[in-house]
Amino acid sequence: MVELLHPLLSNLNPDTGLMDPYDTHRQVRLGDMPNHYLSGHLHGSSALNQDTVLYEVFELSVPEKAGDMIPCSTILHPGLVGDEFFMTKGHFHKNREAAEIYYCLHGEGLLLMQQDDECIVKQMNQQTLIYVPAGWAHRSVNVGSEDLVILAVYPADAGHEYGFIEKSGFAKRIFSNGEKGYIVK
Ligand code: PAN
Ligand code: ZN
């Protein structure tokens, strides 16, 4: 017999990204990303240390089966590692047929989406909705001075594959221009 999930309800604060209630809260620290930034860990970033939290993800837990969807919020803090803006690790979905919806609630960011040789960069501001099609790796970057807050919804059986991006990166990186803007290289 198929067990039906009961409806879930949470309060998601659009300014802070905090969810109440939530089931899981993941904090990603600089020390969790030894291979993602060009400049390595601490070079040129005296205010940072291994324990600096770069971003956090709140999720409601849903059984990982086809047909269900997982709602989550990402809070990507502002800052630089060397000249690169704080960013998420970025991943492919293990299930390459799993797409995702991103909806920006607060802040100024970019969403990198990559497939084969193509890397597309889209701006995310409050109220931007982006459909990440199946098969595209995706990474968020905070290019503003406040938290970047995103609501994302993805298929519960998507799974996350981080290895390829950790090893090969995205074809584009986002650097500070030394003032308030950014440079895509
Ligand atoms: C998002 C991401 C979240 C954190 O919920 O998982 O922004 O990024 P990383 O997973 O790359 O660390 C999502 O795309 N889920 O599928
Ligand atoms: Zn995803």
PDB file of C-alpha atoms and ligand atoms in Angstrom:
ATOM      1  CA  MET A   1       0.000   0.000   0.000  1.00  0.00           C
ATOM      2  CA  VAL A   2       1.323   3.483  -0.820  1.00  0.00           C
ATOM      3  CA  GLU A   3       1.789   5.537   2.310  1.00  0.00           C
ATOM      4  CA  LEU A   4       0.524   9.062   1.750  1.00  0.00           C
ATOM      5  CA  LEU A   5       2.538  11.926   3.148  1.00  0.00           C
ATOM      6  CA  HIS A   6       0.579  14.436   5.165  1.00  0.00           C
ATOM      7  CA  PRO A   7       0.685  18.114   4.135  1.00  0.00           C
ATOM      8  CA  LEU A   8       3.679  20.045   5.480  1.00  0.00           C
ATOM      9  CA  LEU A   9       3.708  23.652   6.566  1.00  0.00           C
ATOM     10  CA  SER A  10       6.568  25.952   7.419  1.00  0.00           C
ATOM     11  CA  ASN A  11       7.173  29.671   7.757  1.00  0.00           C
ATOM     12  CA  LEU A  12       9.927  30.908   5.437  1.00  0.00           C
ATOM     13  CA  ASN A  13      11.149  34.415   6.241  1.00  0.00           C
ATOM     14  CA  PRO A  14      11.991  36.047   2.877  1.00  0.00           C
ATOM     15  CA  ASP A  15      14.551  38.434   4.353  1.00  0.00           C
ATOM     16  CA  THR A  16      16.525  35.996   6.490  1.00  0.00           C
ATOM     17  CA  GLY A  17      15.752  32.671   4.772  1.00  0.00           C
ATOM     18  CA  LEU A  18      15.054  31.048   8.139  1.00  0.00           C
ATOM     19  CA  MET A  19      12.478  28.267   8.017  1.00  0.00           C
ATOM     20  CA  ASP A  20      10.374  27.412  11.036  1.00  0.00           C
ATOM     21  CA  PRO A  21       9.899  24.562  11.448  1.00  0.00           C
ATOM     22  CA  TYR A  22      12.558  22.754   9.422  1.00  0.00           C
ATOM     23  CA  ASP A  23      13.903  19.214   9.402  1.00  0.00           C
ATOM     24  CA  THR A  24      17.529  19.695   8.376  1.00  0.00           C
ATOM     25  CA  HIS A  25      19.948  22.618   8.656  1.00  0.00           C
ATOM     26  CA  ARG A  26      23.263  22.319   6.803  1.00  0.00           C
ATOM     27  CA  GLN A  27      26.044  24.853   7.340  1.00  0.00           C
ATOM     28  CA  VAL A  28      28.858  24.930   4.816  1.00  0.00           C
ATOM     29  CA  ARG A  29      32.117  26.398   6.080  1.00  0.00           C
ATOM     30  CA  LEU A  30      35.193  27.555   4.229  1.00  0.00           C
ATOM     31  CA  GLY A  31      36.977  24.429   5.465  1.00  0.00           C
ATOM     32  CA  ASP A  32      34.360  22.303   3.634  1.00  0.00           C
ATOM     33  CA  MET A  33      35.427  23.837   0.301  1.00  0.00           C
ATOM     34  CA  PRO A  34      39.182  23.289   0.031  1.00  0.00           C
ATOM     35  CA  ASN A  35      39.118  22.898  -3.756  1.00  0.00           C
ATOM     36  CA  HIS A  36      36.431  25.284  -4.932  1.00  0.00           C
ATOM     37  CA  TYR A  37      38.121  28.670  -4.737  1.00  0.00           C
ATOM     38  CA  LEU A  38      41.024  29.604  -6.969  1.00  0.00           C
ATOM     39  CA  SER A  39      42.942  31.288  -4.187  1.00  0.00           C
ATOM     40  CA  GLY A  40      42.620  28.333  -1.838  1.00  0.00           C
ATOM     41  CA  HIS A  41      41.585  28.833   1.740  1.00  0.00           C
ATOM     42  CA  LEU A  42      42.919  31.849   3.420  1.00  0.00           C
ATOM     43  CA  HIS A  43      45.117  33.681   0.972  1.00  0.00           C
ATOM     44  CA  GLY A  44      44.334  37.369   1.113  1.00  0.00           C
ATOM     45  CA  SER A  45      41.337  36.827   3.365  1.00  0.00           C
ATOM     46  CA  SER A  46      42.491  37.611   6.857  1.00  0.00           C
ATOM     47  CA  ALA A  47      38.956  37.943   8.230  1.00  0.00           C
ATOM     48  CA  LEU A  48      38.214  34.327   7.285  1.00  0.00           C
ATOM     49  CA  ASN A  49      39.088  31.045   8.884  1.00  0.00           C
ATOM     50  CA  GLN A  50      38.215  27.404   8.272  1.00  0.00           C
ATOM     51  CA  ASP A  51      35.111  27.724  10.452  1.00  0.00           C
ATOM     52  CA  THR A  52      33.652  30.729   8.652  1.00  0.00           C
ATOM     53  CA  VAL A  53      30.137  29.780   7.558  1.00  0.00           C
ATOM     54  CA  LEU A  54      29.682  30.654   3.885  1.00  0.00           C
ATOM     55  CA  TYR A  55      26.126  29.407   3.462  1.00  0.00           C
ATOM     56  CA  GLU A  56      23.319  27.509   5.110  1.00  0.00           C
ATOM     57  CA  VAL A  57      20.488  25.356   3.816  1.00  0.00           C
ATOM     58  CA  PHE A  58      17.202  24.641   5.601  1.00  0.00           C
ATOM     59  CA  GLU A  59      15.039  21.806   4.280  1.00  0.00           C
ATOM     60  CA  LEU A  60      11.848  19.970   4.943  1.00  0.00           C
ATOM     61  CA  SER A  61      12.459  16.219   4.792  1.00  0.00           C
ATOM     62  CA  VAL A  62      10.435  14.390   2.211  1.00  0.00           C
ATOM     63  CA  PRO A  63      10.820  10.711   1.227  1.00  0.00           C
ATOM     64  CA  GLU A  64      13.283  10.490  -1.667  1.00  0.00           C
ATOM     65  CA  LYS A  65      10.894   9.087  -4.202  1.00  0.00           C
ATOM     66  CA  ALA A  66       9.682  10.098  -7.632  1.00  0.00           C
ATOM     67  CA  GLY A  67       6.696  12.413  -7.532  1.00  0.00           C
ATOM     68  CA  ASP A  68       7.584  14.107  -4.246  1.00  0.00           C
ATOM     69  CA  MET A  69       9.381  17.464  -4.064  1.00  0.00           C
ATOM     70  CA  ILE A  70      11.760  18.992  -1.537  1.00  0.00           C
ATOM     71  CA  PRO A  71      11.356  22.665  -0.526  1.00  0.00           C
ATOM     72  CA  CYS A  72      14.440  24.363   0.902  1.00  0.00           C
ATOM     73  CA  SER A  73      15.950  27.760   1.554  1.00  0.00           C
ATOM     74  CA  THR A  74      19.562  28.747   0.946  1.00  0.00           C
ATOM     75  CA  ILE A  75      21.173  31.660   2.777  1.00  0.00           C
ATOM     76  CA  LEU A  76      24.427  32.580   1.059  1.00  0.00           C
ATOM     77  CA  HIS A  77      26.309  35.129   3.125  1.00  0.00           C
ATOM     78  CA  PRO A  78      28.171  38.061   1.529  1.00  0.00           C
ATOM     79  CA  GLY A  79      31.949  38.005   1.326  1.00  0.00           C
ATOM     80  CA  LEU A  80      35.075  37.215  -0.629  1.00  0.00           C
ATOM     81  CA  VAL A  81      37.592  34.387  -0.625  1.00  0.00           C
ATOM     82  CA  GLY A  82      40.547  36.136  -2.186  1.00  0.00           C
ATOM     83  CA  ASP A  83      38.878  38.008  -5.080  1.00  0.00           C
ATOM     84  CA  GLU A  84      36.049  35.500  -5.512  1.00  0.00           C
ATOM     85  CA  PHE A  85      32.596  36.050  -4.097  1.00  0.00           C
ATOM     86  CA  PHE A  86      31.134  33.511  -1.670  1.00  0.00           C
ATOM     87  CA  MET A  87      29.440  30.772  -3.665  1.00  0.00           C
ATOM     88  CA  THR A  88      27.807  27.398  -3.169  1.00  0.00           C
ATOM     89  CA  LYS A  89      29.738  24.224  -4.004  1.00  0.00           C
ATOM     90  CA  GLY A  90      27.520  23.611  -7.012  1.00  0.00           C
ATOM     91  CA  HIS A  91      26.358  20.236  -8.219  1.00  0.00           C
ATOM     92  CA  PHE A  92      24.668  18.115 -10.806  1.00  0.00           C
ATOM     93  CA  HIS A  93      21.620  16.167  -9.777  1.00  0.00           C
ATOM     94  CA  LYS A  94      22.474  12.454  -9.699  1.00  0.00           C
ATOM     95  CA  ASN A  95      19.225  11.900 -11.476  1.00  0.00           C
ATOM     96  CA  ARG A  96      20.030  13.844 -14.654  1.00  0.00           C
ATOM     97  CA  GLU A  97      16.313  14.086 -15.408  1.00  0.00           C
ATOM     98  CA  ALA A  98      15.668  16.171 -12.309  1.00  0.00           C
ATOM     99  CA  ALA A  99      15.118  19.904 -12.880  1.00  0.00           C
ATOM    100  CA  GLU A 100      14.813  22.564 -10.167  1.00  0.00           C
ATOM    101  CA  ILE A 101      13.094  25.878  -9.509  1.00  0.00           C
ATOM    102  CA  TYR A 102      15.002  28.749  -7.892  1.00  0.00           C
ATOM    103  CA  TYR A 103      13.171  31.799  -6.582  1.00  0.00           C
ATOM    104  CA  CYS A 104      15.245  34.643  -5.162  1.00  0.00           C
ATOM    105  CA  LEU A 105      13.742  36.214  -2.052  1.00  0.00           C
ATOM    106  CA  HIS A 106      16.468  38.654  -1.022  1.00  0.00           C
ATOM    107  CA  GLY A 107      19.841  40.012  -2.086  1.00  0.00           C
ATOM    108  CA  GLU A 108      21.844  40.172  -5.277  1.00  0.00           C
ATOM    109  CA  GLY A 109      23.337  37.104  -6.846  1.00  0.00           C
ATOM    110  CA  LEU A 110      24.176  35.121  -9.898  1.00  0.00           C
ATOM    111  CA  LEU A 111      23.216  31.596 -10.850  1.00  0.00           C
ATOM    112  CA  LEU A 112      25.767  29.705 -12.943  1.00  0.00           C
ATOM    113  CA  MET A 113      24.348  26.850 -14.978  1.00  0.00           C
ATOM    114  CA  GLN A 114      26.589  24.543 -16.949  1.00  0.00           C
ATOM    115  CA  GLN A 115      26.149  21.687 -19.340  1.00  0.00           C
ATOM    116  CA  ASP A 116      28.979  20.278 -21.484  1.00  0.00           C
ATOM    117  CA  ASP A 117      30.857  23.314 -22.876  1.00  0.00           C
ATOM    118  CA  GLU A 118      28.117  25.804 -22.190  1.00  0.00           C
ATOM    119  CA  CYS A 119      28.101  27.935 -19.030  1.00  0.00           C
ATOM    120  CA  ILE A 120      25.253  30.401 -18.607  1.00  0.00           C
ATOM    121  CA  VAL A 121      25.189  33.149 -15.967  1.00  0.00           C
ATOM    122  CA  LYS A 122      21.853  34.635 -14.893  1.00  0.00           C
ATOM    123  CA  GLN A 123      21.294  37.486 -12.444  1.00  0.00           C
ATOM    124  CA  MET A 124      19.153  36.810  -9.395  1.00  0.00           C
ATOM    125  CA  ASN A 125      17.462  39.602  -7.520  1.00  0.00           C
ATOM    126  CA  GLN A 126      14.429  39.697  -5.297  1.00  0.00           C
ATOM    127  CA  GLN A 127      11.558  38.038  -7.224  1.00  0.00           C
ATOM    128  CA  THR A 128      13.726  36.443  -9.930  1.00  0.00           C
ATOM    129  CA  LEU A 129      12.500  32.971 -10.796  1.00  0.00           C
ATOM    130  CA  ILE A 130      14.857  30.639 -12.626  1.00  0.00           C
ATOM    131  CA  TYR A 131      14.032  27.242 -14.018  1.00  0.00           C
ATOM    132  CA  VAL A 132      17.143  25.061 -13.950  1.00  0.00           C
ATOM    133  CA  PRO A 133      16.499  22.449 -16.609  1.00  0.00           C
ATOM    134  CA  ALA A 134      17.392  18.816 -16.065  1.00  0.00           C
ATOM    135  CA  GLY A 135      21.057  18.018 -16.764  1.00  0.00           C
ATOM    136  CA  TRP A 136      22.509  21.441 -15.875  1.00  0.00           C
ATOM    137  CA  ALA A 137      24.955  21.815 -12.991  1.00  0.00           C
ATOM    138  CA  HIS A 138      24.145  24.877 -10.882  1.00  0.00           C
ATOM    139  CA  ARG A 139      25.947  27.180  -8.439  1.00  0.00           C
ATOM    140  CA  SER A 140      24.795  30.371  -6.689  1.00  0.00           C
ATOM    141  CA  VAL A 141      27.119  33.322  -6.122  1.00  0.00           C
ATOM    142  CA  ASN A 142      26.445  36.260  -3.807  1.00  0.00           C
ATOM    143  CA  VAL A 143      27.667  39.458  -5.503  1.00  0.00           C
ATOM    144  CA  GLY A 144      25.898  41.818  -3.083  1.00  0.00           C
ATOM    145  CA  SER A 145      26.571  43.127   0.390  1.00  0.00           C
ATOM    146  CA  GLU A 146      23.645  41.360   2.119  1.00  0.00           C
ATOM    147  CA  ASP A 147      22.583  37.742   2.472  1.00  0.00           C
ATOM    148  CA  LEU A 148      21.380  36.160  -0.758  1.00  0.00           C
ATOM    149  CA  VAL A 149      18.225  34.208   0.084  1.00  0.00           C
ATOM    150  CA  ILE A 150      16.787  31.642  -2.304  1.00  0.00           C
ATOM    151  CA  LEU A 151      13.836  29.297  -2.168  1.00  0.00           C
ATOM    152  CA  ALA A 152      14.469  26.162  -4.210  1.00  0.00           C
ATOM    153  CA  VAL A 153      12.184  23.255  -4.990  1.00  0.00           C
ATOM    154  CA  TYR A 154      13.505  20.063  -6.525  1.00  0.00           C
ATOM    155  CA  PRO A 155      12.399  16.480  -7.112  1.00  0.00           C
ATOM    156  CA  ALA A 156      12.843  14.389  -3.973  1.00  0.00           C
ATOM    157  CA  ASP A 157      14.675  11.675  -5.921  1.00  0.00           C
ATOM    158  CA  ALA A 158      17.128  14.160  -7.545  1.00  0.00           C
ATOM    159  CA  GLY A 159      20.183  13.341  -5.427  1.00  0.00           C
ATOM    160  CA  HIS A 160      23.317  15.531  -5.472  1.00  0.00           C
ATOM    161  CA  GLU A 161      26.608  14.864  -7.205  1.00  0.00           C
ATOM    162  CA  TYR A 162      29.410  17.207  -6.099  1.00  0.00           C
ATOM    163  CA  GLY A 163      32.517  15.410  -7.324  1.00  0.00           C
ATOM    164  CA  PHE A 164      32.716  16.647 -10.902  1.00  0.00           C
ATOM    165  CA  ILE A 165      32.361  20.313  -9.946  1.00  0.00           C
ATOM    166  CA  GLU A 166      34.795  20.010  -7.060  1.00  0.00           C
ATOM    167  CA  LYS A 167      37.376  18.615  -9.461  1.00  0.00           C
ATOM    168  CA  SER A 168      36.701  20.601 -12.645  1.00  0.00           C
ATOM    169  CA  GLY A 169      34.850  23.695 -11.437  1.00  0.00           C
ATOM    170  CA  PHE A 170      32.566  25.789 -13.610  1.00  0.00           C
ATOM    171  CA  ALA A 171      33.870  27.300 -16.847  1.00  0.00           C
ATOM    172  CA  LYS A 172      33.184  30.771 -15.406  1.00  0.00           C
ATOM    173  CA  ARG A 173      34.238  32.330 -12.126  1.00  0.00           C
ATOM    174  CA  ILE A 174      32.940  35.469 -10.472  1.00  0.00           C
ATOM    175  CA  PHE A 175      35.443  37.979  -9.103  1.00  0.00           C
ATOM    176  CA  SER A 176      35.136  41.311  -7.369  1.00  0.00           C
ATOM    177  CA  ASN A 177      36.126  44.292  -9.508  1.00  0.00           C
ATOM    178  CA  GLY A 178      37.606  45.928  -6.428  1.00  0.00           C
ATOM    179  CA  GLU A 179      34.647  48.255  -6.044  1.00  0.00           C
ATOM    180  CA  LYS A 180      31.001  47.229  -5.787  1.00  0.00           C
ATOM    181  CA  GLY A 181      30.744  45.252  -9.013  1.00  0.00           C
ATOM    182  CA  TYR A 182      31.750  41.882 -10.317  1.00  0.00           C
ATOM    183  CA  ILE A 183      33.732  40.461 -13.216  1.00  0.00           C
ATOM    184  CA  VAL A 184      32.919  37.194 -14.959  1.00  0.00           C
ATOM    185  CA  LYS A 185      36.035  35.344 -16.150  1.00  0.00           C
TER     186      LYS A 185
HETATM  187  C1  PAN B   1      20.020  23.868  -3.600  1.00  0.00           C
HETATM  188  C2  PAN B   1      21.459  23.733  -3.098  1.00  0.00           C
HETATM  189  C3  PAN B   1      21.886  24.770  -2.081  1.00  0.00           C
HETATM  190  C4  PAN B   1      23.361  24.585  -1.654  1.00  0.00           C
HETATM  191  O1  PAN B   1      19.132  23.629  -2.561  1.00  0.00           O
HETATM  192  O2  PAN B   1      21.626  22.432  -2.561  1.00  0.00           O
HETATM  193  O3  PAN B   1      21.729  26.050  -2.629  1.00  0.00           O
HETATM  194  O4  PAN B   1      24.216  24.372  -2.740  1.00  0.00           O
HETATM  195  P1  PAN B   1      25.105  23.060  -2.851  1.00  0.00           P
HETATM  196  O5  PAN B   1      24.136  21.902  -2.739  1.00  0.00           O
HETATM  197  O6  PAN B   1      25.743  23.116  -4.186  1.00  0.00           O
HETATM  198  O7  PAN B   1      26.036  23.036  -1.698  1.00  0.00           O
HETATM  199  C5  PAN B   1      19.857  22.887  -4.733  1.00  0.00           C
HETATM  200  O8  PAN B   1      20.237  23.182  -5.856  1.00  0.00           O
HETATM  201  N1  PAN B   1      19.363  21.698  -4.462  1.00  0.00           N
HETATM  202  O9  PAN B   1      19.210  20.751  -5.407  1.00  0.00           O
HETATM  203 ZN    ZN B   2      20.115  21.381  -7.194  1.00  0.00          ZN
END
